[in-house]
mmCIF file of C-alpha atoms in Angstrom:
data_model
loop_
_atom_site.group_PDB
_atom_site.id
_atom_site.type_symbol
_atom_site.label_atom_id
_atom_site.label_comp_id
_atom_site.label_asym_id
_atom_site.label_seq_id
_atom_site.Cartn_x
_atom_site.Cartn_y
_atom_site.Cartn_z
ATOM 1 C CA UNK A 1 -10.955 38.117 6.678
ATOM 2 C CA UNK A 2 -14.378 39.970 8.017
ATOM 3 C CA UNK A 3 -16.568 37.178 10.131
ATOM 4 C CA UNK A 4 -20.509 37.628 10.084
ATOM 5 C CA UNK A 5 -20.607 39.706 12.961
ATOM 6 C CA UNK A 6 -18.398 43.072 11.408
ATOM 7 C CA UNK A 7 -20.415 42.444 8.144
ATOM 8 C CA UNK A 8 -23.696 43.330 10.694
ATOM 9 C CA UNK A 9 -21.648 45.807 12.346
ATOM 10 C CA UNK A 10 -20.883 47.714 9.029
ATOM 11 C CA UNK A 11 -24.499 47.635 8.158
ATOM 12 C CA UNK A 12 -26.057 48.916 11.400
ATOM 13 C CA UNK A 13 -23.186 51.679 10.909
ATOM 14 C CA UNK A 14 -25.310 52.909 7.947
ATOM 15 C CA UNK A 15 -28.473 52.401 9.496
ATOM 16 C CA UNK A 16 -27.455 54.717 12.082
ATOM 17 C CA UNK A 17 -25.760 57.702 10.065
ATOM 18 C CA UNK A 18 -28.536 57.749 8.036
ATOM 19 C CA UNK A 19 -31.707 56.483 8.747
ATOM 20 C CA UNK A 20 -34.361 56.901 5.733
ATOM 21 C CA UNK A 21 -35.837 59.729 7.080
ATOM 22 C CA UNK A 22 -32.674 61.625 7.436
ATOM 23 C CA UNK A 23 -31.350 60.815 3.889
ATOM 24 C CA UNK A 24 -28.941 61.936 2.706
ATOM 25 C CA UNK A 25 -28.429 64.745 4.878
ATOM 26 C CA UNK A 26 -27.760 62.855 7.880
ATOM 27 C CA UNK A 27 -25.345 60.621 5.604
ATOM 28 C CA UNK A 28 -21.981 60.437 7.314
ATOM 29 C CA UNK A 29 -19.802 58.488 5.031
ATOM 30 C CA UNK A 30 -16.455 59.498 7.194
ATOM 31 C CA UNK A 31 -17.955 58.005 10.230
ATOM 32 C CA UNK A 32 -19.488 55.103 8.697
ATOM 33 C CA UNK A 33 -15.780 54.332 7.011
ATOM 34 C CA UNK A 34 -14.504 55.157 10.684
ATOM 35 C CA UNK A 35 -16.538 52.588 12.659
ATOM 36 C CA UNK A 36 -15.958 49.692 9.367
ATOM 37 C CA UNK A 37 -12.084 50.603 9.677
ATOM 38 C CA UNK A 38 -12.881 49.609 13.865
ATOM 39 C CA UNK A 39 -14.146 45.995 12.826
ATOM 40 C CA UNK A 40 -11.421 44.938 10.404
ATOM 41 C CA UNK A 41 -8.151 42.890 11.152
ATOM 42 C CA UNK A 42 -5.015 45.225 11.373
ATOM 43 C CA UNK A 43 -4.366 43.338 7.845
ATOM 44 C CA UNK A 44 -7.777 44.094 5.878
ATOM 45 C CA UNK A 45 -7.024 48.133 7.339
ATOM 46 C CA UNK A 46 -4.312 47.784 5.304
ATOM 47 C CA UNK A 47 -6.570 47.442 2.127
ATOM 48 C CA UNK A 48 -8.832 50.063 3.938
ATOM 49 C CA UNK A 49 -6.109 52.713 3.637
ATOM 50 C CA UNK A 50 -5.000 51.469 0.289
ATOM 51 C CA UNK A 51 -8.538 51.867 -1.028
ATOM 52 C CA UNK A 52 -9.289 55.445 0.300
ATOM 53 C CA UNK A 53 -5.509 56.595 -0.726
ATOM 54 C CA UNK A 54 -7.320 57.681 -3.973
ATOM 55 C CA UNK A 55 -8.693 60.536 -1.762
ATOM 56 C CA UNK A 56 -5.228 61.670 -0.347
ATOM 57 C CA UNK A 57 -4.162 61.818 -3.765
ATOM 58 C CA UNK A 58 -7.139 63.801 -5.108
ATOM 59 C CA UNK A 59 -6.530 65.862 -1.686
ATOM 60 C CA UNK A 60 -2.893 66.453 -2.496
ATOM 61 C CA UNK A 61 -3.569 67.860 -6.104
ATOM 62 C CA UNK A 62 -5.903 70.243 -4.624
ATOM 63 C CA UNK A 63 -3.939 71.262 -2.280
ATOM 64 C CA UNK A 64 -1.075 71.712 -4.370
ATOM 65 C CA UNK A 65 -3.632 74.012 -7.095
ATOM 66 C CA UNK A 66 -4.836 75.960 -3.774
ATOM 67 C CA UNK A 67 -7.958 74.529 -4.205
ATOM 68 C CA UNK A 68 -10.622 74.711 -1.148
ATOM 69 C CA UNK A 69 -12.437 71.443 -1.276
ATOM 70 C CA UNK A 70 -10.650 68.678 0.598
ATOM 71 C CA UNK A 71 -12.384 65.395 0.857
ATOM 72 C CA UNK A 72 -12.747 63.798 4.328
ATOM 73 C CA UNK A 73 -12.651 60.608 2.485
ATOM 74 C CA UNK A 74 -9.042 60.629 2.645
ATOM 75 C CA UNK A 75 -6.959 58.872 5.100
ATOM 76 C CA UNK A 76 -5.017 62.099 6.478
ATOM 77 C CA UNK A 77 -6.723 65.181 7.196
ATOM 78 C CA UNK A 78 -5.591 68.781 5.417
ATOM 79 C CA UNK A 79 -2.994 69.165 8.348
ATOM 80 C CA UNK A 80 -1.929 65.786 8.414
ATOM 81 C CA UNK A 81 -1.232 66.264 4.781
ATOM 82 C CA UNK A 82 0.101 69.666 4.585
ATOM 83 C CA UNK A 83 2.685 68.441 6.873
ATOM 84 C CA UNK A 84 3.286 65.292 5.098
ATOM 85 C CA UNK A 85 4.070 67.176 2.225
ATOM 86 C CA UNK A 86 6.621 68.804 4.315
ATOM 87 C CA UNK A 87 7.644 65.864 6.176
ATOM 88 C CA UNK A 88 6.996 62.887 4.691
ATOM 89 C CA UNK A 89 6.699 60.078 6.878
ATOM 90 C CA UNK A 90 3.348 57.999 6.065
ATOM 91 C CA UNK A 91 2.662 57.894 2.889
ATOM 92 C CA UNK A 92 4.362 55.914 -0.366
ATOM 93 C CA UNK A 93 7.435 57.266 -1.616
ATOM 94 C CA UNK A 94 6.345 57.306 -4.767
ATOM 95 C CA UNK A 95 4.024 59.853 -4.043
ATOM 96 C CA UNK A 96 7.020 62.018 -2.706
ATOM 97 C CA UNK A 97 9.275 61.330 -5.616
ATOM 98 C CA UNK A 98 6.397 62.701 -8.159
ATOM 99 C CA UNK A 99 5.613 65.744 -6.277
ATOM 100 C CA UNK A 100 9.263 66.590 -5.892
ATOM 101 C CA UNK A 101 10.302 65.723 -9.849
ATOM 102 C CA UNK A 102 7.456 68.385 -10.531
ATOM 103 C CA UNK A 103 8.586 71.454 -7.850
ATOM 104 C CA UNK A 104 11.274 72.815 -9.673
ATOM 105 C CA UNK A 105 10.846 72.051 -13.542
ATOM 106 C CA UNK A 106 13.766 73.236 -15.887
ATOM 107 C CA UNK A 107 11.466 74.750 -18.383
ATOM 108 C CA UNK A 108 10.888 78.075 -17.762
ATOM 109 C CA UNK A 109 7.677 78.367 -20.109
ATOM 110 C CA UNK A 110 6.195 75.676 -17.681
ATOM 111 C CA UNK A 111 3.160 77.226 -15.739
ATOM 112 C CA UNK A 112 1.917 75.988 -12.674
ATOM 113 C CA UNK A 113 -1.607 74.415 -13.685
ATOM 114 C CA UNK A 114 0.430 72.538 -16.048
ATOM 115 C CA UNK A 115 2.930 71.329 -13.560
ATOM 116 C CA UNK A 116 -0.084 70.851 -11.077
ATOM 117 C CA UNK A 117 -1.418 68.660 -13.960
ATOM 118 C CA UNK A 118 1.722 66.833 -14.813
ATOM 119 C CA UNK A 119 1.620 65.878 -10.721
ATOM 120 C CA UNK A 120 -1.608 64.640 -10.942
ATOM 121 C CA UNK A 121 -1.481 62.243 -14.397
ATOM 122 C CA UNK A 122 1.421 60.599 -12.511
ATOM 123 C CA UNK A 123 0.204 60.611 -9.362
ATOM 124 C CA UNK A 124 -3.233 58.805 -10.255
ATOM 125 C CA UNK A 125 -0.778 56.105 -12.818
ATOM 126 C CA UNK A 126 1.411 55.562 -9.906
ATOM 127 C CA UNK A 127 -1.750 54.525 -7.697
ATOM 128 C CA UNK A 128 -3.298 52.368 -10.027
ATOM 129 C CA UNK A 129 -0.350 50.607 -10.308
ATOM 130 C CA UNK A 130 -0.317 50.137 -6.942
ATOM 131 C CA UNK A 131 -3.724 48.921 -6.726
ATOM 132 C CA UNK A 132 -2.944 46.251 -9.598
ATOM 133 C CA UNK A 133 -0.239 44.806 -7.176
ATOM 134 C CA UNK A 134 -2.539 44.552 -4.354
ATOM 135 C CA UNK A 135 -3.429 40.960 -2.901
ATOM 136 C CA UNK A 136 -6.724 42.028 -2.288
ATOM 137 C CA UNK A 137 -9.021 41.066 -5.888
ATOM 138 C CA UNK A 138 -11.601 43.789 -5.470
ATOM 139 C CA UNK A 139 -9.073 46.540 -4.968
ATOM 140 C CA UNK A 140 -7.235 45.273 -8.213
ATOM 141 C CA UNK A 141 -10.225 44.903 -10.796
ATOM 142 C CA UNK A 142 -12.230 47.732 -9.083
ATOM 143 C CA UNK A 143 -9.510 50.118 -9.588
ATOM 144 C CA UNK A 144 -8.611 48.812 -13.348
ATOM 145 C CA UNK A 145 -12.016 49.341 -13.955
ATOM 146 C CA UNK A 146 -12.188 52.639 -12.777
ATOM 147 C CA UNK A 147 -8.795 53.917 -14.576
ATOM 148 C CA UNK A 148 -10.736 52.441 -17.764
ATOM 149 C CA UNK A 149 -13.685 54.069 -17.110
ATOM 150 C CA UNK A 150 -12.178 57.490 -16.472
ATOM 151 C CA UNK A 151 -10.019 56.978 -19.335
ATOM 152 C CA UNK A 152 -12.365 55.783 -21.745
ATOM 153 C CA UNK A 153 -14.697 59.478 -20.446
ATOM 154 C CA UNK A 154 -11.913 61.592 -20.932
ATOM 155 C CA UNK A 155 -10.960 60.559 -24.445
ATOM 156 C CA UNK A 156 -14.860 60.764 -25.497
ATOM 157 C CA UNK A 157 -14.780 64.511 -23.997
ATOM 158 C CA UNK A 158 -11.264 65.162 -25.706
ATOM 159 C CA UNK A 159 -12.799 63.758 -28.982
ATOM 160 C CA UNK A 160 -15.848 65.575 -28.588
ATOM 161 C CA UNK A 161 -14.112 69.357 -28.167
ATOM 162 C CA UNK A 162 -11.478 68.346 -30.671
ATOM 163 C CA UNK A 163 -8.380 68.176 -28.636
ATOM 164 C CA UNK A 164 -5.397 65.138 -28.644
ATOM 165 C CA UNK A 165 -6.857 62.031 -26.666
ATOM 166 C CA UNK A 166 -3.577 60.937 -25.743
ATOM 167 C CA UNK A 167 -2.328 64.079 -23.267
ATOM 168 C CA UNK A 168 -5.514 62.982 -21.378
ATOM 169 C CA UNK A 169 -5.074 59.361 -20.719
ATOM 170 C CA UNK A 170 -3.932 58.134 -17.131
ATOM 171 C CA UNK A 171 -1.719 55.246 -17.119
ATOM 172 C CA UNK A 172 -0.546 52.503 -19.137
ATOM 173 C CA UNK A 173 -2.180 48.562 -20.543
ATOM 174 C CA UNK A 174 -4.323 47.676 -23.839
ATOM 175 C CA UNK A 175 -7.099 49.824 -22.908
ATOM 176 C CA UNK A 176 -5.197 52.837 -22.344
ATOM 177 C CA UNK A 177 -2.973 52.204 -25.225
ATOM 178 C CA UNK A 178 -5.662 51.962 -27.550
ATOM 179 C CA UNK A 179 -7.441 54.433 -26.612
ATOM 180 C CA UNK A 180 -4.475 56.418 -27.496
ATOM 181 C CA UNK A 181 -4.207 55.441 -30.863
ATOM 182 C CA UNK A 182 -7.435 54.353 -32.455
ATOM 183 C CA UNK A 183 -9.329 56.450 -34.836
ATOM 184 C CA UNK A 184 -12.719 54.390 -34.508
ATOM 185 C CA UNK A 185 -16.027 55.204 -33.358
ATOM 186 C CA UNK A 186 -15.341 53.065 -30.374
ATOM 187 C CA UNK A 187 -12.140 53.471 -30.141
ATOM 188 C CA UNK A 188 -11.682 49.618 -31.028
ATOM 189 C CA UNK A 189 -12.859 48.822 -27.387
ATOM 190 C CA UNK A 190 -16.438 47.983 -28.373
ATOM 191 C CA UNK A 191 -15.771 44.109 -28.005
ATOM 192 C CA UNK A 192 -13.617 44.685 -24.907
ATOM 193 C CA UNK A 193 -15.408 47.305 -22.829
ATOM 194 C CA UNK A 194 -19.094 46.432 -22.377
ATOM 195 C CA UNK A 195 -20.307 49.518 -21.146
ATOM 196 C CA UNK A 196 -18.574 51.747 -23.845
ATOM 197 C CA UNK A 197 -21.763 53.063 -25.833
ATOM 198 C CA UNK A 198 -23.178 54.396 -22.244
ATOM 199 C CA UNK A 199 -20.194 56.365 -21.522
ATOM 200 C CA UNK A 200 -20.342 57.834 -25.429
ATOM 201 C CA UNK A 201 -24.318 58.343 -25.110
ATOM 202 C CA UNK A 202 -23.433 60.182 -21.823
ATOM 203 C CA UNK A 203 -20.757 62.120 -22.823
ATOM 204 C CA UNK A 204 -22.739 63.388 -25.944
ATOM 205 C CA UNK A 205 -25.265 64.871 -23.462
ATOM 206 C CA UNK A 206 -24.217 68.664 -24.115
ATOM 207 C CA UNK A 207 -23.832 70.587 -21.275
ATOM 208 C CA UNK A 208 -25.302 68.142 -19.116
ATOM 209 C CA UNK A 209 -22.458 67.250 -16.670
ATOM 210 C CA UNK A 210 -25.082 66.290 -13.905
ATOM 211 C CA UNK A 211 -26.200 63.158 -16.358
ATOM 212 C CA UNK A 212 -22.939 62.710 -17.704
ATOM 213 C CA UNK A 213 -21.781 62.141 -13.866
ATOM 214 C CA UNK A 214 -25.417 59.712 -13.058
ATOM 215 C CA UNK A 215 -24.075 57.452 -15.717
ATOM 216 C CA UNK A 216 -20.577 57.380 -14.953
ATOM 217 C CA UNK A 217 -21.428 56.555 -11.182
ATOM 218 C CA UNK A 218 -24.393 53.717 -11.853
ATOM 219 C CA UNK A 219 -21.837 52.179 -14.034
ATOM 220 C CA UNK A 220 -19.410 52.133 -10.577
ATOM 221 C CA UNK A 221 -22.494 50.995 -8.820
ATOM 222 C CA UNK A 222 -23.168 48.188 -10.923
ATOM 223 C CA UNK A 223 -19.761 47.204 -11.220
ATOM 224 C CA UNK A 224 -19.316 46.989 -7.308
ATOM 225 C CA UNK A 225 -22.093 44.289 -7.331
ATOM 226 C CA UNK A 226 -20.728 42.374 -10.540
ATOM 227 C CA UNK A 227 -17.182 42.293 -8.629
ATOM 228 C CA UNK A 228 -18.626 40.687 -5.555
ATOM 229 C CA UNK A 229 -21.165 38.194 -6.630
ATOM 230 C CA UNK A 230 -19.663 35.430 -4.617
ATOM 231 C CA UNK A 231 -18.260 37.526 -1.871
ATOM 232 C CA UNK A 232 -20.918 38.044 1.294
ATOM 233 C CA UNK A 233 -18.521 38.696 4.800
ATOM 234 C CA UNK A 234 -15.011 39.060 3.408
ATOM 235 C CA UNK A 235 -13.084 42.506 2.870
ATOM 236 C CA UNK A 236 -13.546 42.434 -0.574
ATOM 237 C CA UNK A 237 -17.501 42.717 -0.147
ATOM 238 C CA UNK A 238 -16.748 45.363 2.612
ATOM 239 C CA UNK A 239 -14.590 47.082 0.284
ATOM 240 C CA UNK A 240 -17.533 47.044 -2.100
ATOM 241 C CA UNK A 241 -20.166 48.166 0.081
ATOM 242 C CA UNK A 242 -17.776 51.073 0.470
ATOM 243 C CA UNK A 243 -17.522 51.729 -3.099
ATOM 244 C CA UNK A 244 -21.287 52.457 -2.573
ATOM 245 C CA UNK A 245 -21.142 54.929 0.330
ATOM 246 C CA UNK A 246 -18.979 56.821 -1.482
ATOM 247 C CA UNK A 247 -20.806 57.431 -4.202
ATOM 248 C CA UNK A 248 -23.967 58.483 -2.129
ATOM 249 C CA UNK A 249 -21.919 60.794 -0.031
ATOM 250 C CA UNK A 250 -20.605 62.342 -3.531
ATOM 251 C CA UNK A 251 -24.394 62.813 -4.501
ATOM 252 C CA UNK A 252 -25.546 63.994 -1.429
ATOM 253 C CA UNK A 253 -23.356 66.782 -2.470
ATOM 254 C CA UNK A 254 -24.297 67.515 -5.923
ATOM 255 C CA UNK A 255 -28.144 66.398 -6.134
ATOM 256 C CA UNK A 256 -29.581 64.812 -2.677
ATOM 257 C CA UNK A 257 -32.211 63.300 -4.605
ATOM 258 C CA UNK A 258 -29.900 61.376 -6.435
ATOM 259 C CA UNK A 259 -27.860 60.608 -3.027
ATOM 260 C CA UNK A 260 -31.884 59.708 -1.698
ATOM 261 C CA UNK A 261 -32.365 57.223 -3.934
ATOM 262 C CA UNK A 262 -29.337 55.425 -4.116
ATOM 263 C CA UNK A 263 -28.642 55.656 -0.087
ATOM 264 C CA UNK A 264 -32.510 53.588 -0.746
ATOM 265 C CA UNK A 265 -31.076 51.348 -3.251
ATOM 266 C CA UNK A 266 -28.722 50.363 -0.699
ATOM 267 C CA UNK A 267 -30.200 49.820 2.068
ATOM 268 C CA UNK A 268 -32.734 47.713 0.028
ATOM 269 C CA UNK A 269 -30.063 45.606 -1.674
ATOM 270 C CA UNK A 270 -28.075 45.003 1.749
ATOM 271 C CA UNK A 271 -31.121 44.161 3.200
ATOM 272 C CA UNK A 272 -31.923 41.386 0.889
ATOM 273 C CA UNK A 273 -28.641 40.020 0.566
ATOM 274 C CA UNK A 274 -27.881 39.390 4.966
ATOM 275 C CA UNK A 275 -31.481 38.100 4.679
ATOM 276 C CA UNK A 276 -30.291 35.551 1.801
ATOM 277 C CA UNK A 277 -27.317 34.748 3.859
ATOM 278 C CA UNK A 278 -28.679 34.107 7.204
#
């Protein structure tokens, strides 16, 4: 478990990758995720590398569509994984098994941005079933969350442009499986899913993917907090935290005002909370 003094070291790691004044320009999420991964046990690392395997798998797809970005949130850099793809050696098998049951498919009518899409559904289902066998509660509910969130999006967008919901649904459970085959409003989830309507308001937006995204990603924000309310210096509040840095790095990409005032919004919230817990 993280003592009092790595939950201080984590926090002057921010503080120092991006003071306020630097913002999110100066925001370093790689190094800051470096210097937390430093302080852990060699056990909690463990749940350090499961939680930021989401990026190797988002890296792999990309890599596999020839796409440029590659996120340095990942565990493995672009030659680490380039090679792991031709020599696996440290990653899950399961990983391996998918990409290789989608390299040579029988059907000769089956184009490669489907098979690149086939990879990636069972990639991202494979994961989250991971996750949900994980000892480690915030890695379990945060990522059952977010498979439910991104599900619940992309059959609102599917719905919206009048295509199948079910092709676009990751995974398996009652919230995937309903989503699948309900013809309400909600979906039937209205009662289940509390934060439903703000994903349908924010999918309606038309053409606005920037406020789509906002929502989606204050939703993550407040669900990081809501996961951890009795959690102050263990990994699962680390884990959190990280959830966080994440999602300003992501902004700082797309709109730094956006990354601005959330890298604020933490700094004020984790300043309140070690003063509450002193």
């Amino acid at each position: 478990m993280i003592i009092v003094g790595q939950y201080y070291t984590l926090i002057a790691g921010l503080r120092e990758y991006a003071p306020a004044e630097a913002a999110p320009r100066g925001f370093d999420a790689p190094a800051i995720v470096g210097e937390v991964r430093d302080t852990l046990t060699e056990h909690d690392r463990r749940y350090l590398t499961l939680f930021y395997r989401y990026y190797d798998i988002q890296n792999i797809v990309g890599l596999l569509a020839g796409r440029v970005h590659f996120s340095a949130l990942g565990n493995l850099t672009r030659e680490e994984l380039e090679e792991e793809l031709k020599t696996p050696s440290r990653l899950p098998d399961y990983i391996y098994r998918i990409v290789a049951a989608h390299s040579n498919p029988d059907d000769p009518e089956y184009d490669d941005e489907e098979r690149v899409g086939s990879i990636e559904k069972a990639l991202y289902a494979a994961y989250y079933d991971e996750c949900a066998r994980s000892r480690c509660r915030f890695i379990r509910e945060w990522y059952e969350f977010d498979r439910n969130l991104r599900n619940v999006s992309a059959a609102y967008t599917a719905r919206r442009l009048g295509r199948p919901v079910a092709p676009e649904i990751v995974g398996e459970g009652f919230v995937a499986d309903t989503l699948r085959r309900s013809s309400a409003a909600d979906f039937g989830l209205g009662g289940e899913l509390d934060y439903i309507d703000r994903v349908m308001a924010a999918v309606r937006e038309d053409g606005n993917l920037i406020e789509k995204e906002r929502v989606i990603d204050m939703l993550r924000w407040e669900m990081s907090d809501e996961l951890t309310v009795f959690d102050y210096f263990n990994i699962n509040a680390v884990l959190a935290y990280l959830a966080k840095v994440n999602i300003i790095y992501r902004w700082a990409a797309l709109d730094p005002r956006t990354g601005e005032e959330m890298f604020q919004r933490l700094l004020a919230a984790m300043s309140v909370d070690t003063t509450a817990q002193i």
